[in-house]
Short mmCIF file of C-alpha atoms in Angstrom, two decimals:
data_model
loop_
_atom_site.label_atom_id
_atom_site.label_comp_id
_atom_site.label_asym_id
_atom_site.label_seq_id
_atom_site.Cartn_x
_atom_site.Cartn_y
_atom_site.Cartn_z
CA MET V 10 0.16 25.64 0.73
CA ARG V 11 2.75 23.48 -0.95
CA PHE V 12 2.26 19.91 -1.97
CA ASN V 13 4.16 17.28 -3.95
CA GLU V 14 2.58 18.19 -7.25
CA LYS V 15 4.91 16.24 -9.57
CA GLU V 16 4.37 13.14 -7.52
CA LEU V 17 0.61 13.62 -7.59
CA VAL V 18 0.66 14.17 -11.34
CA PHE V 19 2.69 10.97 -11.65
CA LEU V 20 0.10 9.20 -9.53
CA SER V 21 -2.70 10.49 -11.73
CA ARG V 22 -1.14 8.68 -14.68
CA GLN V 23 -1.20 5.30 -13.06
CA PRO V 24 -3.87 2.63 -13.56
CA SER V 25 -7.01 3.77 -11.89
CA GLU V 26 -9.70 2.06 -9.90
CA ARG V 27 -12.19 3.69 -12.23
CA ALA V 28 -11.99 6.24 -15.06
CA ALA V 29 -14.62 7.70 -17.36
CA GLU V 30 -15.59 10.83 -19.19
CA LEU V 31 -18.32 12.52 -17.18
CA GLY V 32 -20.07 15.79 -17.13
CA MET V 33 -18.64 17.73 -14.17
CA ARG V 34 -19.98 20.86 -12.56
CA GLY V 35 -18.27 22.83 -9.82
CA PRO V 36 -19.90 23.91 -6.59
CA LYS V 37 -20.07 27.67 -7.13
CA LYS V 38 -23.02 29.57 -8.55
CA GLY V 39 -22.50 30.12 -12.16
CA ASP V 40 -20.42 26.95 -12.66
CA VAL V 41 -21.46 25.03 -15.71
CA VAL V 42 -21.19 21.39 -16.68
CA LYS V 43 -18.04 20.54 -18.56
CA ARG V 44 -16.84 17.28 -20.04
CA ARG V 45 -13.98 15.94 -17.99
CA LEU V 46 -12.00 12.75 -17.81
CA VAL V 47 -12.50 11.67 -14.23
CA LYS V 48 -10.07 9.20 -12.63
CA LEU V 49 -10.35 7.53 -9.26
CA ILE V 50 -6.94 6.62 -7.87
CA VAL V 51 -6.42 5.76 -4.19
CA ASN V 52 -8.51 8.35 -2.29
CA PHE V 53 -8.23 11.09 -4.93
CA LEU V 54 -10.51 11.98 -7.74
CA PHE V 55 -8.41 13.48 -10.52
CA TYR V 56 -10.04 15.32 -13.33
CA PHE V 57 -8.61 16.21 -16.73
CA ARG V 58 -9.66 18.15 -19.77
CA THR V 59 -10.61 15.44 -22.19
CA ASP V 60 -7.75 16.15 -24.56
CA GLU V 61 -5.00 16.70 -21.98
CA ASP V 62 -2.56 14.40 -20.15
CA GLU V 63 -2.05 16.57 -17.06
CA PRO V 64 -4.91 16.77 -14.55
CA ILE V 65 -6.53 20.13 -13.81
CA GLY V 66 -7.20 19.14 -10.25
CA ALA V 67 -7.52 16.51 -7.59
CA LEU V 68 -10.26 16.10 -5.00
CA LEU V 69 -9.37 14.34 -1.77
CA LEU V 70 -12.20 11.90 -1.07
CA GLU V 71 -12.24 12.11 2.69
CA GLN V 72 -14.89 13.73 4.91
CA CYS V 73 -17.24 14.02 2.01
CA ARG V 74 -20.78 12.94 1.30
CA VAL V 75 -21.66 11.22 -1.93
CA GLU V 76 -25.28 11.40 -2.98
CA ARG V 77 -27.49 10.25 -5.79
CA GLU V 78 -29.04 13.37 -7.24
CA ASP V 79 -30.87 11.88 -10.14
CA ASP V 80 -31.05 8.73 -12.23
CA HIS V 81 -27.63 9.27 -13.63
CA VAL V 82 -26.25 12.12 -11.58
CA PHE V 83 -24.32 11.99 -8.36
CA SER V 84 -22.82 14.65 -6.20
CA ILE V 85 -19.96 14.99 -3.76
CA ALA V 86 -20.26 17.55 -0.96
CA PHE V 87 -17.27 18.60 1.15
CA LEU V 88 -16.68 20.62 4.28
CA ASP V 89 -20.14 19.92 5.73
CA GLU V 90 -21.40 22.45 3.25
CA ALA V 91 -24.31 20.53 1.96
CA GLU V 92 -25.18 23.09 -0.65
CA ARG V 93 -21.73 23.33 -2.17
CA LYS V 94 -21.61 20.18 -4.24
CA TYR V 95 -19.66 18.91 -7.19
CA LEU V 96 -22.00 17.33 -9.66
CA PHE V 97 -21.16 14.45 -11.95
CA GLU V 98 -23.35 13.42 -14.87
CA CYS V 99 -22.97 9.81 -15.87
CA GLY V 100 -23.88 8.01 -19.03
CA SER V 101 -26.27 5.65 -17.36
CA GLN V 102 -27.92 4.68 -14.06
CA GLU V 103 -25.59 1.75 -13.74
CA GLN V 104 -22.55 3.85 -14.22
CA CYS V 105 -23.83 6.30 -11.62
CA VAL V 106 -24.35 3.63 -9.02
CA GLU V 107 -20.95 2.12 -9.70
CA TRP V 108 -19.19 5.48 -9.28
CA ILE V 109 -20.94 6.18 -5.99
CA ASP V 110 -20.01 2.81 -4.68
CA ALA V 111 -16.37 3.13 -5.84
CA ILE V 112 -15.92 6.60 -4.31
CA VAL V 113 -17.35 5.60 -0.93
CA LYS V 114 -15.08 2.58 -0.79
CA ALA V 115 -12.02 4.56 -1.86
CA SER V 116 -11.89 6.61 1.28
CA TYR V 117 -8.97 5.83 3.55
CA GLU V 118 -11.20 6.14 6.59
CA PHE V 119 -13.65 3.64 5.13
CA MET V 120 -10.87 1.15 4.52
CA ARG V 121 -9.46 1.68 7.97
CA LYS V 122 -12.83 0.83 9.52
CA ASN V 123 -12.95 -2.37 7.46
CA LEU V 124 -9.49 -3.33 8.61
CA ILE V 125 -10.42 -2.83 12.22
CA TYR V 126 -13.56 -4.83 11.69
CA TYR V 127 -11.78 -7.76 10.10
CA ARG V 128 -9.00 -7.64 12.63
CA THR V 129 -11.43 -7.78 15.48
CA GLU V 130 -13.52 -10.55 13.87
CA ILE V 131 -10.50 -12.71 12.98
CA HIS V 132 -9.26 -12.34 16.51
CA ARG V 133 -12.64 -13.34 17.86
CA LEU V 134 -12.87 -16.38 15.54
CA THR V 135 -9.31 -17.63 15.75
CA GLY V 136 -7.88 -16.13 18.91
CA LYS V 137 -5.08 -14.64 16.85
CA ASP V 138 -4.33 -11.07 15.88
CA PRO V 139 -3.85 -11.18 12.08
CA LEU V 140 -1.67 -8.10 12.08
CA GLU V 141 1.05 -9.58 14.23
CA GLN V 142 2.74 -11.36 11.40
CA TYR V 143 3.09 -8.07 9.50
CA GLY V 144 4.64 -6.55 12.50
CA ILE V 145 2.13 -3.69 12.57
CA SER V 146 -0.15 -4.69 15.42
CA ASP V 147 1.05 -1.77 17.51
CA GLU V 148 0.65 0.91 14.94
CA THR V 149 -1.81 3.52 16.16
CA ARG V 150 -3.60 3.62 12.84
CA PHE V 151 -4.79 0.06 13.20
CA GLN V 152 -5.97 0.21 16.73
CA VAL V 153 -9.48 -0.92 17.52
CA ASN V 154 -10.65 2.34 18.92
CA SER V 155 -9.24 4.22 15.98
CA GLY V 156 -11.64 5.22 13.24
CA LEU V 157 -14.66 5.20 15.38
CA PRO V 158 -17.09 8.03 14.71
CA PRO V 159 -16.89 10.88 17.20
CA PRO V 160 -19.51 10.99 19.91
CA PRO V 161 -22.49 13.17 18.95
CA THR V 162 -22.09 16.74 20.12
CA MET S 249 10.34 19.69 22.62
CA THR S 250 14.03 19.11 22.49
CA MET S 251 15.85 21.47 20.26
CA ALA S 252 18.74 19.39 19.09
CA ASN S 253 20.94 22.25 18.02
CA LEU S 254 23.96 20.59 19.46
CA ILE S 255 23.50 17.53 17.24
CA TYR S 256 22.51 19.49 14.17
CA PRO S 257 24.58 22.65 14.05
CA TRP S 258 23.30 23.35 10.57
CA VAL S 259 19.70 23.46 11.73
CA LEU S 260 17.90 26.71 11.69
CA ILE S 261 16.20 26.71 15.07
CA SER S 262 14.04 29.70 14.45
CA VAL S 263 10.48 28.83 13.67
CA HIS S 264 9.81 32.18 12.14
CA VAL S 265 11.75 31.56 8.98
CA LYS S 266 10.15 32.65 5.76
CA LEU S 267 9.10 30.30 3.03
CA ASP S 268 11.84 29.81 0.51
CA ARG S 269 9.60 30.56 -2.45
CA PRO S 270 6.44 32.54 -2.90
CA VAL S 271 3.13 30.78 -3.11
CA ILE S 272 1.62 31.37 -6.54
CA ALA S 273 -1.99 30.96 -5.45
CA PRO S 274 -3.69 29.14 -2.63
CA GLY S 275 -4.09 25.51 -3.39
CA HIS S 276 -1.92 25.54 -6.43
CA GLY S 277 1.38 23.84 -7.01
CA CYS S 278 4.56 25.77 -7.59
CA THR S 279 6.31 23.84 -10.29
CA PRO S 280 8.40 26.32 -12.22
CA GLY S 281 7.57 26.10 -15.90
CA GLY S 282 5.32 23.11 -15.26
CA VAL S 283 1.86 22.08 -14.40
CA VAL S 284 -0.35 24.00 -12.09
CA MET S 285 -2.81 21.52 -10.62
CA LYS S 286 -5.43 22.54 -8.12
CA ILE S 287 -5.48 20.48 -4.98
CA HIS S 288 -8.45 22.14 -3.20
CA GLU S 289 -6.61 23.19 -0.07
CA LYS S 290 -9.77 23.63 1.91
CA ILE S 291 -10.70 20.00 1.57
CA LEU S 292 -7.29 18.99 2.84
CA THR S 293 -7.28 21.37 5.78
CA HIS S 294 -10.78 20.20 6.69
CA TYR S 295 -9.58 16.60 6.75
CA LEU S 296 -6.64 17.62 8.92
CA SER S 297 -8.78 19.43 11.46
CA CYS S 298 -11.64 17.02 11.61
CA THR S 299 -12.12 14.34 14.21
CA SER S 300 -10.77 11.43 12.19
CA PRO S 301 -7.74 9.92 13.97
CA VAL S 302 -4.33 11.43 13.84
CA ASP S 303 -1.88 8.64 13.18
CA LYS S 304 1.17 10.46 14.38
CA GLU S 305 2.33 13.98 15.08
CA GLY S 306 5.42 15.69 16.33
CA TYR S 307 8.38 17.87 15.44
CA LEU S 308 10.72 16.82 12.72
CA TYR S 309 13.41 18.63 10.77
CA LYS S 310 12.75 18.98 7.08
CA LYS S 311 15.48 19.69 4.64
CA ARG S 312 14.85 22.52 2.21
CA GLU S 313 14.57 21.55 -1.40
CA ARG S 314 17.39 23.67 -2.83
CA ASN S 315 19.36 24.21 0.29
CA THR S 316 21.19 22.17 2.88
CA THR S 317 19.45 23.61 5.88
CA TYR S 318 16.97 21.69 7.92
CA LEU S 319 13.93 23.51 9.20
CA CYS S 320 11.98 22.56 12.29
CA ARG S 321 8.38 21.81 11.48
CA TRP S 322 5.34 20.34 13.22
CA PHE S 323 4.22 17.28 11.26
CA VAL S 324 0.84 15.59 11.38
CA LEU S 325 0.32 12.22 9.75
CA LYS S 326 -3.26 11.36 8.90
CA GLY S 327 -4.12 8.53 6.58
CA ASN S 328 -1.88 8.75 3.56
CA LEU S 329 -1.22 12.49 4.05
CA LEU S 330 1.70 14.11 5.87
CA PHE S 331 0.92 17.69 6.75
CA TYR S 332 3.41 20.17 8.08
CA GLN S 333 3.22 23.60 9.65
CA GLU S 334 5.42 25.79 11.75
CA ARG S 335 3.85 24.99 15.09
CA PRO S 336 1.05 22.81 16.41
CA GLY S 337 -2.26 24.59 16.26
CA ASP S 338 -1.13 26.98 13.57
CA ARG S 339 -3.87 28.18 11.31
CA ILE S 340 -1.58 28.26 8.33
CA LEU S 341 -0.71 24.98 6.73
CA LEU S 342 2.71 25.13 5.10
CA GLY S 343 2.36 21.99 3.05
CA VAL S 344 1.25 18.45 2.58
CA ILE S 345 2.99 15.39 1.19
CA VAL S 346 0.81 12.73 -0.36
CA LEU S 347 2.39 9.42 0.62
CA GLU S 348 1.75 7.23 -2.42
CA GLY S 349 4.54 5.64 -4.39
CA CYS S 350 7.37 6.34 -2.04
CA LEU S 351 9.98 4.39 -0.12
CA VAL S 352 10.68 5.19 3.48
CA GLN S 353 14.29 4.75 4.36
CA ALA S 354 16.65 5.47 7.21
CA CYS S 355 19.41 7.52 5.76
CA GLU S 356 22.46 8.52 7.67
CA THR S 357 24.23 10.68 5.10
CA ASP S 358 23.16 13.95 6.67
CA GLY S 359 23.73 12.88 10.21
CA GLN S 360 22.03 10.89 12.85
CA PHE S 361 18.34 10.11 12.97
CA CYS S 362 17.71 11.12 9.34
CA PHE S 363 15.33 9.36 7.04
CA SER S 364 13.96 9.90 3.57
CA LEU S 365 10.74 9.69 1.61
CA VAL S 366 11.99 8.59 -1.76
CA PHE S 367 9.43 8.95 -4.53
CA THR S 368 10.20 6.48 -7.25
CA GLY S 369 9.69 7.74 -10.71
CA PRO S 370 11.26 10.00 -13.24
CA VAL S 371 12.02 13.51 -11.97
CA LEU S 372 10.46 12.83 -8.63
CA ARG S 373 11.96 14.17 -5.45
CA THR S 374 13.22 12.85 -2.17
CA TYR S 375 12.11 14.48 1.02
CA ARG S 376 14.78 14.44 3.71
CA LEU S 377 13.67 14.49 7.28
CA ALA S 378 15.37 14.10 10.63
CA ALA S 379 14.22 13.23 14.09
CA ASP S 380 15.48 14.24 17.49
CA ASP S 381 16.52 10.78 18.55
CA HIS S 382 16.61 7.20 17.55
CA LEU S 383 13.25 6.29 19.10
CA SER S 384 11.49 9.07 17.27
CA GLN S 385 13.19 8.16 14.01
CA GLU S 386 12.17 4.56 14.41
CA SER S 387 8.66 5.46 15.30
CA TRP S 388 8.22 7.83 12.33
CA ILE S 389 9.68 5.37 9.85
CA GLY S 390 7.33 2.69 11.12
CA ALA S 391 4.34 4.95 10.89
CA LEU S 392 5.15 6.31 7.46
CA PHE S 393 5.91 2.91 6.09
CA CYS S 394 2.36 1.67 6.52
CA ALA S 395 0.69 4.96 5.73
CA SER S 396 -0.09 4.56 2.08
CA HIS S 397 -3.59 3.88 0.79
CA PHE S 398 -2.11 1.18 -1.38
CA TYR S 399 -0.61 -0.62 1.61
CA LEU S 400 -3.84 -0.37 3.56
CA SER S 401 -5.84 -1.75 0.66
CA MET S 402 -3.54 -4.77 0.41
CA ILE S 403 -3.85 -5.48 4.09
CA VAL S 404 -7.65 -5.15 3.96
CA ARG S 405 -7.90 -7.51 1.01
CA ASP S 406 -5.73 -10.05 2.85
CA LEU S 407 -7.74 -9.73 6.01
CA GLU S 408 -10.96 -10.07 4.11
CA ARG S 409 -9.80 -13.36 2.65
CA ARG S 410 -8.65 -14.57 6.04
CA TYR S 411 -11.87 -13.54 7.61
CA GLU S 412 -13.79 -15.69 5.05
CA GLU S 413 -11.43 -18.54 5.80
CA ALA S 414 -11.93 -18.24 9.50
CA ARG S 415 -15.67 -18.26 9.04
CA ARG S 416 -15.45 -21.31 6.80
CA ASP S 417 -13.32 -23.09 9.32
CA LYS S 418 -15.90 -22.41 11.90
CA GLY S 419 -18.59 -23.81 9.64
CA LEU S 420 -20.17 -20.41 9.31
CA CYS S 421 -20.25 -20.46 5.55
CA ASP S 422 -22.99 -21.89 3.38
CA SER S 423 -20.98 -22.42 0.23
CA ILE S 424 -19.64 -25.91 -0.44
CA GLN S 425 -15.98 -26.05 -1.34
CA THR S 426 -14.79 -28.85 -3.50
CA SER S 427 -11.19 -28.48 -2.45
CA ALA S 428 -9.88 -27.78 0.99
CA VAL S 429 -8.00 -24.57 0.95
CA THR S 430 -5.36 -24.27 3.52
CA SER S 431 -3.05 -21.41 4.15
CA THR S 432 0.26 -21.07 5.83
CA PRO S 433 -0.24 -17.97 7.89
CA ASN S 434 3.40 -17.46 8.67
CA LYS S 435 4.43 -17.20 5.09
CA ILE S 436 3.21 -13.73 4.15
CA MET S 437 6.10 -12.67 2.04
CA ALA S 438 7.44 -9.37 1.07
CA SER S 439 7.70 -9.23 -2.70
CA TRP S 440 6.27 -7.09 -5.33
CA ASN S 441 4.39 -8.57 -8.18
CA THR S 442 1.26 -6.65 -9.07
CA GLY S 443 0.28 -4.65 -12.05
CA GLN S 444 1.59 -1.42 -10.68
CA PRO S 445 5.32 -1.66 -11.10
CA TYR S 446 5.98 1.98 -10.34
CA PHE S 447 5.14 1.51 -6.72
CA LEU S 448 7.80 0.54 -4.34
CA HIS S 449 6.97 0.65 -0.76
CA GLY S 450 9.76 -0.38 1.51
CA THR S 451 11.62 0.46 4.57
CA SER S 452 14.63 -0.59 6.47
CA ILE S 453 12.04 -1.66 8.93
CA VAL S 454 12.84 -2.03 12.58
CA PRO S 455 11.60 -5.12 14.25
CA ARG S 456 10.19 -4.05 17.50
CA ASP S 457 10.66 -6.00 20.67
CA GLY S 458 8.51 -9.02 20.93
CA ARG S 459 7.30 -8.76 17.39
CA SER S 460 7.65 -11.88 15.37
CA TYR S 461 8.38 -11.46 11.70
CA SER S 462 7.81 -13.85 8.89
CA THR S 463 9.29 -11.71 6.17
CA SER S 464 12.45 -13.18 4.83
CA SER S 465 14.77 -10.30 5.58
CA VAL S 466 14.54 -7.65 8.24
CA PRO S 467 17.60 -5.45 8.06
CA PRO S 468 18.62 -3.32 10.97
CA PRO S 469 17.63 0.34 10.94
CA SER S 470 21.10 1.61 10.56
CA MET S 471 21.47 0.29 7.05
CA PRO S 472 21.30 3.34 4.80
CA ASN S 473 19.73 3.51 1.37
CA ARG S 474 18.35 0.01 1.17
CA PRO S 475 15.10 0.14 -0.68
CA ILE S 476 13.32 -3.10 -0.23
CA SER S 477 10.44 -4.00 -2.43
CA TYR S 478 7.63 -4.58 -0.09
CA SER S 479 4.16 -5.65 -0.52
CA LEU S 480 2.02 -8.64 0.17
CA HIS S 481 0.70 -11.45 -1.84
CA ALA S 482 -1.54 -14.25 -0.69
CA PRO S 483 0.14 -17.20 0.91
CA PRO S 484 0.35 -20.34 -1.18
CA ILE S 485 -2.85 -22.27 -1.37
CA GLN S 486 -2.57 -25.96 -0.98
CA PHE S 487 -5.15 -28.19 -2.46
CA LYS S 488 -5.79 -31.66 -1.26
CA THR S 489 -5.75 -33.99 -4.26
CA THR S 490 -8.22 -36.82 -4.32
CA ASN S 491 -6.35 -39.09 -6.69
CA LYS S 492 -3.07 -39.58 -4.97
CA ARG S 493 -1.19 -42.43 -6.49
CA SER S 494 -0.39 -45.20 -4.08
CA PRO S 495 3.25 -46.16 -3.92
CA LYS S 496 2.15 -49.79 -4.12
CA LEU S 497 1.23 -49.22 -7.76
CA TRP S 498 4.80 -48.47 -8.72
CA PRO S 499 6.44 -51.51 -10.44
CA LYS S 500 8.67 -53.12 -7.88
CA THR S 501 11.19 -54.28 -10.40
CA ASN S 502 12.25 -50.69 -11.04
CA ALA S 503 13.72 -49.75 -7.73
CA HIS S 504 15.66 -46.92 -9.27
CA VAL S 505 12.61 -44.99 -10.23
CA THR S 506 11.67 -42.63 -7.46
CA PRO S 507 7.95 -42.63 -6.85
CA LEU S 508 6.70 -39.05 -6.96
CA ASN S 509 4.53 -39.33 -3.91
CA GLY S 510 6.52 -41.72 -1.96
CA PRO S 511 9.74 -41.56 0.02
CA ALA S 512 13.06 -41.61 -1.77
CA PRO S 513 14.66 -45.02 -2.00
CA SER S 514 17.28 -45.82 0.62
CA PHE S 515 20.78 -44.89 -0.15
CA GLY S 516 21.92 -48.25 -1.46
CA LYS S 517 19.45 -48.21 -4.29
CA TRP S 518 20.62 -44.96 -5.90
CA PRO S 519 22.80 -45.37 -8.92
CA VAL S 520 26.45 -44.72 -8.15
CA VAL S 521 27.65 -41.50 -9.64
CA GLY S 522 30.59 -39.16 -9.43
CA PHE S 523 31.06 -36.58 -6.72
CA ASP S 524 30.56 -33.38 -8.70
CA PRO S 525 27.00 -32.30 -8.07
CA LEU S 526 26.41 -30.96 -11.59
CA GLU S 527 27.84 -33.96 -13.18
CA GLU S 528 25.93 -36.10 -10.74
CA PHE S 529 22.70 -34.40 -11.64
CA SER S 530 23.08 -34.68 -15.38
CA LYS S 531 24.13 -38.26 -15.03
CA MET S 532 21.21 -39.03 -12.79
CA HIS S 533 18.96 -37.18 -15.19
CA GLU S 534 20.23 -39.26 -18.07
CA TYR S 535 20.05 -42.43 -16.11
CA TYR S 536 16.49 -41.83 -14.94
CA GLY S 537 15.58 -40.59 -18.37
CA ASN S 538 16.69 -43.84 -19.93
CA GLU S 539 14.81 -45.74 -17.30
CA ILE S 540 11.67 -43.86 -18.19
CA LYS S 541 12.19 -44.37 -21.89
CA GLN S 542 12.52 -48.10 -21.32
CA LEU S 543 9.35 -48.16 -19.22
CA ARG S 544 7.44 -46.35 -21.86
CA ALA S 545 8.71 -48.65 -24.59
CA ASP S 546 7.64 -51.68 -22.52
CA TRP S 547 4.29 -50.19 -21.86
CA LEU S 548 3.63 -49.38 -25.47
CA ARG S 549 4.71 -52.83 -26.52
CA LYS S 550 2.39 -54.45 -24.05
CA LYS S 551 -0.40 -52.25 -25.18
CA ARG S 552 -0.01 -53.36 -28.75
CA GLU S 553 -0.03 -57.02 -27.79
#
């Protein structure tokens, strides 16, 4: 699968929402903890070797579950595979909590839900659709029924 | 699907065309002599196939990177990601374009209904796409323009603020404000001024019917290659001042001094100056300046007495 790698690398060099050196362990058996520079930019978690400028990889933070594993350890699980988790060891409890919060809020789908909420509420309170002045009130991505969780199967 | 092979004679209609370069490894980039960064393909395909909303999908023509041919591809836009494959429902994902840091522009150089994703930055590429007709082109440009995470976060931040305002206006807030904050909702401007100068999001956006715009310039879609810096910043906040100086306090003897908070004096009271506006201004400036100097001198003298 191809992707716009150069552009992503360029993105990884921009100011981040949050960046820190953490202990990172992959999801496979036998993966060990390694020190990585972890950077949260938009809905991607980039990770670098601590002495390198180019990221080794990028994790898309959508459809994932972030969990507190320990006092200062959190995990991210993808693909509904609860056992296959990426583990991140933080320097403190506080740092751990902050990272979890930041990652959850970084998701595009999370932000979309917020937008829909605010849009609906503002309309209810003021009678006006706040997206009209941006000219985007018809865009499918901002519609009220968009972003709702699927009905339980 | 309409195969527009009459409009685009250069288009390869066949959907069974091979990839123009071999994939090195699944989920890895293919930058020759460059970085190989892992993008975790499975996570992306999972996002694509899950039940979160699809923002737009359809056939588009995509120009090959080192070639002039356009290939027909099925595109799926979800969040800030533009996926493409040969056909809808294909298991194999050909590629994905992360839509951060790019301009979306209508671009007529390769023919009708073309548009580009221009990534701004050194050595970054431009993706050239083409639609079947004007409506589709318009619709895709509109959808791609507001697709970035960055754009969404700006809108959310703005709505959050306006939500708080709306609640305050309805008396739903507990906090006491010392100054009345008003906003001018129709003045959301398009201008870029944040700490991320590398981002330019813009489009030769098409005003749709019945849509009212308050941006200062909305060029027609046929204008090619016009990147417009586009973002949002908060509308100007006006504070009500509590110590407004009454015009009555201005000394009446100095009719030529224009009170700051009052109306301009009627025409007959302005000093007579020449016609040239620049000359007029500097003369007026000097005139008023002297007036002020005199006032100050008087005031200081009175103070000493």
